Coordinates of C-alpha atoms in Angstrom, one line a residue:
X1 CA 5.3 1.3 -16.8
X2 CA 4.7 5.1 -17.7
X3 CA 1.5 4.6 -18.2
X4 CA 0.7 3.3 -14.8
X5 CA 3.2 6.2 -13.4
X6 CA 1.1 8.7 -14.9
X7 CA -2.2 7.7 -13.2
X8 CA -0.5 6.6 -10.0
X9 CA -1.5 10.1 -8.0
X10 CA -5.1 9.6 -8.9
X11 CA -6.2 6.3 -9.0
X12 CA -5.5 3.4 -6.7
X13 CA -4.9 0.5 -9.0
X14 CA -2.3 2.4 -11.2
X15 CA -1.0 3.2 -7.2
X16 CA -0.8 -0.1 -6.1
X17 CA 0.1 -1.5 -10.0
X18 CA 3.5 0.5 -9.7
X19 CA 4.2 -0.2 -6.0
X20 CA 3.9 -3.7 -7.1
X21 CA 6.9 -3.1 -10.1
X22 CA 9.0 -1.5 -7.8
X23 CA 8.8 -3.8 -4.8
X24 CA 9.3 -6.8 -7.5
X25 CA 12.2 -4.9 -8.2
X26 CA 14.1 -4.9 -4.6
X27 CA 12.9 -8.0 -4.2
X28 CA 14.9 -9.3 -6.8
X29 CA 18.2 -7.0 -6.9
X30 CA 18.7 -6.3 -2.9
X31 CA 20.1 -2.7 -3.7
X32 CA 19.5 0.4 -1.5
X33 CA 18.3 2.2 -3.8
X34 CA 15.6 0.4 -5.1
X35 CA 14.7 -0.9 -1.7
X36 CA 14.2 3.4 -1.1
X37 CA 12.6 3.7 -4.2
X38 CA 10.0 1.0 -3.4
X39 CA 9.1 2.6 0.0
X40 CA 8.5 6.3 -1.5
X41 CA 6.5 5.0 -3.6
X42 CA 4.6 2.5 -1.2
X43 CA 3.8 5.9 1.0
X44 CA 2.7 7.3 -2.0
X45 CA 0.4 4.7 -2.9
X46 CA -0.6 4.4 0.9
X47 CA -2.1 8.3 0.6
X48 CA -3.7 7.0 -2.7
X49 CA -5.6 4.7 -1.3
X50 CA -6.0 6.5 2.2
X51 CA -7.9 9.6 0.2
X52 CA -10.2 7.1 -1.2
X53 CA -11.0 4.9 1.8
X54 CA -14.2 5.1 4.0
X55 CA -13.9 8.2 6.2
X56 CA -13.2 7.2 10.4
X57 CA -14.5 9.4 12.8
X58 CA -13.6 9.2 16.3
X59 CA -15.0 6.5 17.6
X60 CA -14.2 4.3 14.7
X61 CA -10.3 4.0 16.0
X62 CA -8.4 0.6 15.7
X63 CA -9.8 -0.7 19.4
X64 CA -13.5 0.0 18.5
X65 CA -12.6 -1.8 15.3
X66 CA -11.3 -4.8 17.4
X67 CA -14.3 -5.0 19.1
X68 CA -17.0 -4.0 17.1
X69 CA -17.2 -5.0 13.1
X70 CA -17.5 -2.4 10.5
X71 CA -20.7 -1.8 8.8
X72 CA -19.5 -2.5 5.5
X73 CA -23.0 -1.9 3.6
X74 CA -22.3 1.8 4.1
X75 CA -19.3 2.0 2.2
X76 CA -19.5 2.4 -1.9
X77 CA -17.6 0.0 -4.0
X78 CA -14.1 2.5 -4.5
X79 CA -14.5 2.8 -0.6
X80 CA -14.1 -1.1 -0.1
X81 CA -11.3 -1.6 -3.2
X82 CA -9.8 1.3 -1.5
X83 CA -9.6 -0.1 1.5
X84 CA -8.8 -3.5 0.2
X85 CA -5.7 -1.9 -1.6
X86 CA -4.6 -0.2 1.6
X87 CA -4.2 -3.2 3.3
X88 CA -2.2 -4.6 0.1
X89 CA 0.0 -1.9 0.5
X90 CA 0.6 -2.5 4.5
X91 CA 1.3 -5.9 3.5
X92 CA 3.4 -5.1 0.9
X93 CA 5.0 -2.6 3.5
X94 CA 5.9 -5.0 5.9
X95 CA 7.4 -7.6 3.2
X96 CA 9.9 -4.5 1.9
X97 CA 10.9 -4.2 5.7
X98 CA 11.3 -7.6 5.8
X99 CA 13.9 -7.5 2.4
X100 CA 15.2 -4.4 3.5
X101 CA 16.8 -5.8 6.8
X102 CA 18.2 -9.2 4.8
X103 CA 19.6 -6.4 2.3
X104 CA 21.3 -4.7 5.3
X105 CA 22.4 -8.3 7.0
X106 CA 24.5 -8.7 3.9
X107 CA 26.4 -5.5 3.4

């Protein structure tokens, strides 16, 4: 575990290794302050993984993204895992909200 902490501001699968521990932890024990924890260090992962993704300009927002698919062949490979580990961490996001209000429902 310190060795994916100590890599965790710089690379994106260390990032998303350790948001993974700690969300496994809340998961399981339901406290407060592991449920916190989890979440600093999702938004810290989150900014991992948003430095490395494929930069957006502005007409590349989430509606032209509805519409129109991305052009994936211009992105390098960390751009795509980056990406790919964003949305793990969104989903991951919305599965600590998801424990966080059962952990609130009991206290």
């Amino acid at each position: 575990m310190r060795l994916m902490e100590s890599h965790c501001d710089t690379s994106i699968y260390h990032a998303l290794g350790n948001t993974f521990c700690h969300l496994m932890q809340a998961f399981f024990s339901y406290e407060p302050e592991d449920i916190e924890c989890a979440i600093k260090v999702m938004k810290a992962s989150g900014d991992v993984c948003n430095q490395q993704r494929h930069p957006s300009s502005v007409t590349n927002n989430a509606v032209t993204k509805m519409i129109m698919r991305p052009n994936y062949d211009t992105y390098t490979e960390l751009e795509i895992h980056a990406e790919l580990c964003y949305a793990e961490c969104l989903l991951s996001r919305a599965l600590l909200s998801f424990i966080q209000e059962i952990g609130r429902a009991h206290v």
